[in-house]
Every structure is written in C-alpha cells, then in structure tokens.
Coordinates of C-alpha atoms in Angstrom, one line a residue:
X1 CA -132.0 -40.5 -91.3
X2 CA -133.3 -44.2 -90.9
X3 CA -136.6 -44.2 -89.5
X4 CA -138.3 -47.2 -88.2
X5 CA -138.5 -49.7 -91.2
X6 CA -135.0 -48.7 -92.4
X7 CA -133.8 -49.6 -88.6
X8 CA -136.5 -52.9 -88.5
X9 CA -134.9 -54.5 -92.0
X10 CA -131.1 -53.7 -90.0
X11 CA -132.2 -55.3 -86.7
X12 CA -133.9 -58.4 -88.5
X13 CA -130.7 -58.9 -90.2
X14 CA -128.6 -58.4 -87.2
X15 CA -131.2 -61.2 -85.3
X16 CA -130.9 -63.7 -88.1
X17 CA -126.8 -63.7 -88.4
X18 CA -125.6 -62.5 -85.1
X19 CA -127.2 -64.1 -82.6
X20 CA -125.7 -66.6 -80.5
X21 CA -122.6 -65.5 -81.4
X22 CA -119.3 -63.8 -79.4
X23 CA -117.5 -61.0 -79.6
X24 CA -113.6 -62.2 -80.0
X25 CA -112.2 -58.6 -80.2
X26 CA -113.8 -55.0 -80.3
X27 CA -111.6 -52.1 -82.3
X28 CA -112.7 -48.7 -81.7
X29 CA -111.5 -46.5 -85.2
X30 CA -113.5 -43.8 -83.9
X31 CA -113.7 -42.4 -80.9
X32 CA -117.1 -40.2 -81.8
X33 CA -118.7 -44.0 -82.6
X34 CA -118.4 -44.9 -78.5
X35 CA -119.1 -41.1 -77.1
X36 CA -121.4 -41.6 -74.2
X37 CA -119.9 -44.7 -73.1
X38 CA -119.2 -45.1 -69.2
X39 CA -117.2 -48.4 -69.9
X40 CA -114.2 -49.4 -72.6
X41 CA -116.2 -51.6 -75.0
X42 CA -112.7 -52.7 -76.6
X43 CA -112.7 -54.6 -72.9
X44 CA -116.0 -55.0 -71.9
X45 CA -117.5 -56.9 -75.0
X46 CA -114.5 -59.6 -76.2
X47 CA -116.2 -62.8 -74.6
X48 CA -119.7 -62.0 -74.3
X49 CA -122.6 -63.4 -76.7
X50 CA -125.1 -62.0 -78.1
X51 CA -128.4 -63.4 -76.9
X52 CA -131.0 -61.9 -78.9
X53 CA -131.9 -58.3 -80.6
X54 CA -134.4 -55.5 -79.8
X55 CA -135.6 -51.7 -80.8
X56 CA -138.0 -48.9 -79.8
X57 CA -138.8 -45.8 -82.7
X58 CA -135.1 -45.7 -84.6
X59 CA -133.3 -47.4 -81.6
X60 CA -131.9 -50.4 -81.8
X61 CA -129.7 -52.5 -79.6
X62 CA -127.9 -56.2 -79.1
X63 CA -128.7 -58.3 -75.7
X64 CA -125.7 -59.5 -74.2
X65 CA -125.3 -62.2 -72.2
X66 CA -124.3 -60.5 -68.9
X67 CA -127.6 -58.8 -69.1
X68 CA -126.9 -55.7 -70.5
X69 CA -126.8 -54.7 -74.3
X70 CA -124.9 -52.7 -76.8
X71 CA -127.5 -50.2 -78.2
X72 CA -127.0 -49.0 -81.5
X73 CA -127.9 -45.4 -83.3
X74 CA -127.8 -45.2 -86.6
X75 CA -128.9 -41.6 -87.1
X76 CA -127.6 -40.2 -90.8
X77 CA -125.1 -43.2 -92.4
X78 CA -124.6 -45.9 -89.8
X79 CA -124.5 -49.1 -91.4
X80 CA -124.3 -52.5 -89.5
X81 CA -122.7 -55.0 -92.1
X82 CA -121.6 -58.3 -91.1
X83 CA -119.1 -60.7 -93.6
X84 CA -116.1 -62.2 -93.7
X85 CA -113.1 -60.9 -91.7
X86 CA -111.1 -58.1 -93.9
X87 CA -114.6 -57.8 -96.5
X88 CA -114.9 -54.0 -95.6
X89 CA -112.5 -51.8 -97.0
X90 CA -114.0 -48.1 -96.1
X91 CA -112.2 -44.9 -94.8
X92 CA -115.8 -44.8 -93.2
X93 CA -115.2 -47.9 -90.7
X94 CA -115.9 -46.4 -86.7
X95 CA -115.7 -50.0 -85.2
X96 CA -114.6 -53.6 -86.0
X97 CA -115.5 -56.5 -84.2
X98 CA -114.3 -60.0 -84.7
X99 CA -117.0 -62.5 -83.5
X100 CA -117.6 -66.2 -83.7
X101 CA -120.7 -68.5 -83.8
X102 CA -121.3 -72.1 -82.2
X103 CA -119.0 -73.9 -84.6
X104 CA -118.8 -71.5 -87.4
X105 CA -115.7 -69.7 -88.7
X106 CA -114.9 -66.3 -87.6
X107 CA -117.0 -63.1 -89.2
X108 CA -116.9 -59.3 -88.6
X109 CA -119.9 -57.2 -87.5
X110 CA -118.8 -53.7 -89.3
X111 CA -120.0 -50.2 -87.4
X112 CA -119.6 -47.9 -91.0
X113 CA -120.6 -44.3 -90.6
X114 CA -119.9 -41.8 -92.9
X115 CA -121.0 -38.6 -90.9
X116 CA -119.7 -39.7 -87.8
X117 CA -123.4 -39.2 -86.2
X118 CA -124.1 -42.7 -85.0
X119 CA -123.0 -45.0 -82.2
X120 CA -122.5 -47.8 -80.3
X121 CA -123.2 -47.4 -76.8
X122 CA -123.2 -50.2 -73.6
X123 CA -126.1 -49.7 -71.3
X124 CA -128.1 -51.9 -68.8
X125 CA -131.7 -52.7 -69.5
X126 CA -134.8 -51.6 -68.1
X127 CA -138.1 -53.6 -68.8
X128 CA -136.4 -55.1 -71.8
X129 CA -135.8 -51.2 -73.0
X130 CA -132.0 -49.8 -72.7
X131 CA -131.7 -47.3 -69.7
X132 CA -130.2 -45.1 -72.0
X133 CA -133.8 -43.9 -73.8
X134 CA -136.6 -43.4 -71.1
X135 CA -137.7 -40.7 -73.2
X136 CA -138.8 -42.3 -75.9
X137 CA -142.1 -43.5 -76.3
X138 CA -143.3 -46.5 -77.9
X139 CA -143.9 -47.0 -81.3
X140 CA -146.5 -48.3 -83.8
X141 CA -145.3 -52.0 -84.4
X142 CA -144.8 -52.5 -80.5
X143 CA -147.4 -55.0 -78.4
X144 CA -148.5 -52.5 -76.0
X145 CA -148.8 -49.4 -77.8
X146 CA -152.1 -47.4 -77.4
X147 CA -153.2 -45.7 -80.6
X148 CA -156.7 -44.4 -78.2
X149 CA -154.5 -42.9 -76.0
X150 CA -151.3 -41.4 -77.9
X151 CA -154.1 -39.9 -80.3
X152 CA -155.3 -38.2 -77.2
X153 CA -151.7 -37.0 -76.7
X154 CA -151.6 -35.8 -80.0
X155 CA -154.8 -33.5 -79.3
X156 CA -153.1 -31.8 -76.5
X157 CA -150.5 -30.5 -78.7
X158 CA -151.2 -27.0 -80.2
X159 CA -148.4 -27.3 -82.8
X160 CA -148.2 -28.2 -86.3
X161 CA -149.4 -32.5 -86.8
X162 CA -146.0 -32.9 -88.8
X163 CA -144.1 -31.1 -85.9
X164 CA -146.1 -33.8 -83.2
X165 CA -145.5 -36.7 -85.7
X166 CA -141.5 -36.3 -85.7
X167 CA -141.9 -35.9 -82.1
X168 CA -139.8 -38.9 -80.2
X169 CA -141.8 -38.6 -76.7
X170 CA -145.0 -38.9 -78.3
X171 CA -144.6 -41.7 -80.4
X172 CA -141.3 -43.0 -82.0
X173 CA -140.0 -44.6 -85.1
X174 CA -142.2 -41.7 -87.5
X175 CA -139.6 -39.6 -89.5
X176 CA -140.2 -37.1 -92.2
X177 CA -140.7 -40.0 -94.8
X178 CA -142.9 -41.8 -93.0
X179 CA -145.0 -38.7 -91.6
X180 CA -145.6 -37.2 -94.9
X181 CA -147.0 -40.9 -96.0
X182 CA -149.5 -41.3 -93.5
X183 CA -150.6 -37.9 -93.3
X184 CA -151.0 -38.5 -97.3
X185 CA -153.0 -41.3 -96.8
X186 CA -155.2 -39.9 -94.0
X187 CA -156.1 -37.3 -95.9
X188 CA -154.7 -34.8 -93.0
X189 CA -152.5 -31.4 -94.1
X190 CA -149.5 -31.3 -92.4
X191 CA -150.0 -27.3 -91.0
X192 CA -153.0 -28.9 -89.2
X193 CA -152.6 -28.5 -85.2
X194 CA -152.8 -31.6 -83.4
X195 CA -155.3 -30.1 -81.0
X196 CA -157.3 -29.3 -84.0
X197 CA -158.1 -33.0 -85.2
X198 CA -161.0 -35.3 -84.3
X199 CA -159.7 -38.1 -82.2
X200 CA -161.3 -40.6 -84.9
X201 CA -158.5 -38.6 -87.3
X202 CA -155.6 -38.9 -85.3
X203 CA -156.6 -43.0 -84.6
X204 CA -156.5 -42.9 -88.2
X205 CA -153.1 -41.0 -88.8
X206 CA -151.8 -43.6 -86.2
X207 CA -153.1 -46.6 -88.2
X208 CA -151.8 -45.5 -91.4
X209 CA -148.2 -44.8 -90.0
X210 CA -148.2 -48.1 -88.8
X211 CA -149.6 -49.2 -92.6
X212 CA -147.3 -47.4 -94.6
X213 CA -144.3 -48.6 -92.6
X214 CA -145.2 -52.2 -92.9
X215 CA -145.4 -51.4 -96.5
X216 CA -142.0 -50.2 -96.4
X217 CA -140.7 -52.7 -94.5
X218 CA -141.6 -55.4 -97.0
X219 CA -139.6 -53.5 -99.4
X220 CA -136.3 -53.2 -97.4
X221 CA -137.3 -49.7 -96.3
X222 CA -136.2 -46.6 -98.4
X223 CA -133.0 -46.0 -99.8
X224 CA -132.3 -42.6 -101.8
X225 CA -128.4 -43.0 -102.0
X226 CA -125.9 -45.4 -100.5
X227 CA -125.7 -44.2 -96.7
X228 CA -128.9 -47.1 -95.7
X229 CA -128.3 -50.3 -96.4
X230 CA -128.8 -53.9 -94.9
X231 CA -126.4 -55.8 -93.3
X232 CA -125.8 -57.3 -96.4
X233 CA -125.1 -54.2 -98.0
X234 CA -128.5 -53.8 -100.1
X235 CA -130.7 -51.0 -100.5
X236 CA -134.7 -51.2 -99.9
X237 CA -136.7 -49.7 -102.8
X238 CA -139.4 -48.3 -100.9
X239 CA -139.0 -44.7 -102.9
X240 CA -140.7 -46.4 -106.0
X241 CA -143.8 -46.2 -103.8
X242 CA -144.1 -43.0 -102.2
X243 CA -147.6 -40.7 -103.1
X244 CA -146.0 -38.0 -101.0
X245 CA -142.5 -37.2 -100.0
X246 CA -140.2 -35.9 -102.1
X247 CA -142.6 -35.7 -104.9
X248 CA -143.3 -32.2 -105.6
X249 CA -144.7 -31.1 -109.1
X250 CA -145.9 -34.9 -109.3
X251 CA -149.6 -35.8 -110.2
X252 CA -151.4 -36.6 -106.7
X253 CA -151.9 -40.4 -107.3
X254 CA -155.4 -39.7 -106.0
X255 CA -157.1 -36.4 -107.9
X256 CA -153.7 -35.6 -110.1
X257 CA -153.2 -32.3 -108.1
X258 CA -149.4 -32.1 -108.6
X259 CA -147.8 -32.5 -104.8
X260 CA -147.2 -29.1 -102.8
X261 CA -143.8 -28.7 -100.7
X262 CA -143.9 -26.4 -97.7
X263 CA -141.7 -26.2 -94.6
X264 CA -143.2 -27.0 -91.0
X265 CA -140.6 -26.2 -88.0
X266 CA -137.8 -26.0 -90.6
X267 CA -138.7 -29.6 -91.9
X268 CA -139.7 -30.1 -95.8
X269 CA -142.8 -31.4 -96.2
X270 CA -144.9 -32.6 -98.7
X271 CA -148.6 -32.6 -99.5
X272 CA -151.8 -32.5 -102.2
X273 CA -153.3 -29.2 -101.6
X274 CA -156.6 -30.7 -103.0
X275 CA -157.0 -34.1 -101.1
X276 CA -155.2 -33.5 -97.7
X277 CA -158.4 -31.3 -96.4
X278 CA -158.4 -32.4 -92.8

C-alpha cells in the first residue's frame, strides 16, 4: 500500500497540474471506486474547479471550489494519472474525468485501480481536514504535530512498537516500509512494547520516521512493481535505499548481521538482531 511519501509525490503532482482547473465531465467505470458517496459525483463535480490540494497520513484529497473536496484513497493500486484525453488505455480505469485549465486545452485526470481497493469520495471539510477521517491523527510532515506528546501516546500502548507504528489514530502516514526504516535507524526492535520505551526513544523513532520519509520522498517514494506510480506514470526508486525491509539474509549496513524477518500482528517485519537492542 502507498504510505505517506508514495501519496506526497501523487498529491504534489496533482497540485502542480490540476489546480485551477474544472471538471468538464465525470465517468464513473466502477461503481466500487465511488462506494461511500452520499452524492452522484458524475453530477456533482462537471463545473467545479479545483482550488488547491491537501492530505493527512495516506489520505489525500482535491479542494473544490464550492468548499468541499473530492478525497482520494489510494490504498493497494490507485493511480492518479493526468494526460491527454484518450492516453490511458487500461481494463483497470474506475473513473475518467475530462477537465480544462484557464486557457489550456482539455486533459483527463485518470482514477486506475487494479484491485478495486481505492476511491474517490465527496465530503465537506472540517478545519481544512475532510469530515470523512476524524480518526486519523496527524502525521510527521504536518505543522502542528507533537512528537512530545504522540511519543507519550506511544508509551501508553502495551502492544508490540511495530503494531503502534502502523497504527492510523496514533500517528498517520507510517506503513510497514516506513516503520521498519525508522525503527532500523533508531536502533529499536520491533517486538519492543511501546509502554516499554524511554520517551527520549520514542521522540527519536518519531524523528527518524519523519527522516526516512523525506528521504524517500526525494526519491519519488518506493516502487516495487507497477501498481505506485506518479501522475506521470513513473516509479520512485526509494527500494535502492532501504537498510531494513524486505532485506532479509542481507548484511546489516551497520555491523553486517544479515537482516532477521519476523511477524508482529500478522505483519512481516524486518530487523538486525544485533543492532536493533532497544
């Protein structure tokens, strides 16, 4: 699934060649890609502008001009890919829209998703955050988040630090990727309980989340096979870069210890036995 940087490279590409522009005609080639949805957005969208871009964690979403906003899941294979009318030619296309900018020509914003898991849903805003997600808490990259006090959460959690790391209401935008990183680079085990770490260790776990996902972001984000891709239809190369997941058997870029895979809450994860002490 995209995690934060995968979602962050979509967004920024969605801000820099979508905005401003109008939505001439929605088609819906999915019905699964609009479940949720309250309104028609086939009738709802055609002659409203997009005013500017936003996301929370793996959350994304469009600001419309009536003051509401299309937010957009990606989960496992959605793929936001915007070119010229009639470019995309997959069995995999949920929805179509034909939009113009302020005296450009005409240009499709493509909703491709393989699995069928993502979607496109309309929803009023909240604080600048879609209604849809109260839940979800903020994550790393945001203004106002408070590594002092959602390491404190973290403490009160008696579960395994991988499990509290993936978890959405704690902090958002940390996936499996992203959690074995940091933990990697914090030197913390990922069997540790939350409730068992110093709160100078889970500041630290925080700050290297938020370090390994800028990382990532300046390479694209991660791509392992064709599912995440940029508007444009490029893959990040993050993956030439990871110490941690996915790399069992390989030398521990640290002591040489070859990474260690276990499963945490049914969720592979990876780890040096040797340098992850914490």
């Amino acid at each position: 699934m995209p995690e934060l940087p995968e979602v962050e490279v979509v967004r920024r590409g969605l801000d820099t060649h979508i905005v401003g522009s109008t939505f001439d005609t929605v088609e819906v080639l999915h019905p699964r890609a609009v479940r949720g949805n309250d309104v028609d957005l086939t009738e709802i969208l055609p002659g409203l502008s997009v005013t500017g871009t936003g996301r929370r964690g793996k959350f994304m979403w469009l600001e419309l001009s009536d003051g509401a906003a299309v937010m957009v899941h990606l989960r496992m294979s959605g793929q936001m890919i915007v070119g010229e009318p009639g470019l995309v030619d997959s069995p995999h296309l949920r929805i179509r829209a034909l939009m113009h900018g302020v005296g450009s020509a005409p240009f499709e914003l493509d909703f491709i998703d393989q699995r069928t898991f993502g979607s496109w849903q309309y929803t009023q805003l909240i604080d600048g955050i879609p209604a849809a997600i109260p839940h979800i808490a903020p994550d790393p990259f945001e203004t106002d988040f408070d590594p002092v006090a959602t390491a404190r959460a973290i403490r009160k959690k008696n579960v395994a630090i991988k499990t509290v790391l993936l978890d959405q209401s704690v902090v958002s935008g940390i996936g499996s990727i992203y959690a074995d990183e940091a933990m990697w680079a914090a030197w913390i085990k990922p069997t540790r309980k939350g409730r068992a770490l110093r709160q100078r260790d889970a500041v630290r776990l925080l700050e290297e989340s938020r370090a390994v996902m800028a990382r990532a972001l300046q390479a694209g984000g991660t791509s392992f096979d064709s599912l995440y891709v940029n508007v444009n239809g490029a893959s990040g190369y993050f993956s030439r870069s990871l110490n941690a997941y996915g790399q069992a058997d390989e030398p521990c870029a640290r002591c040489g210890t070859p990474i260690a895979r276990t499963v945490v809450n049914g969720r592979s994860s990876y780890f040096c036995p040797v340098c992850q002490v914490l």
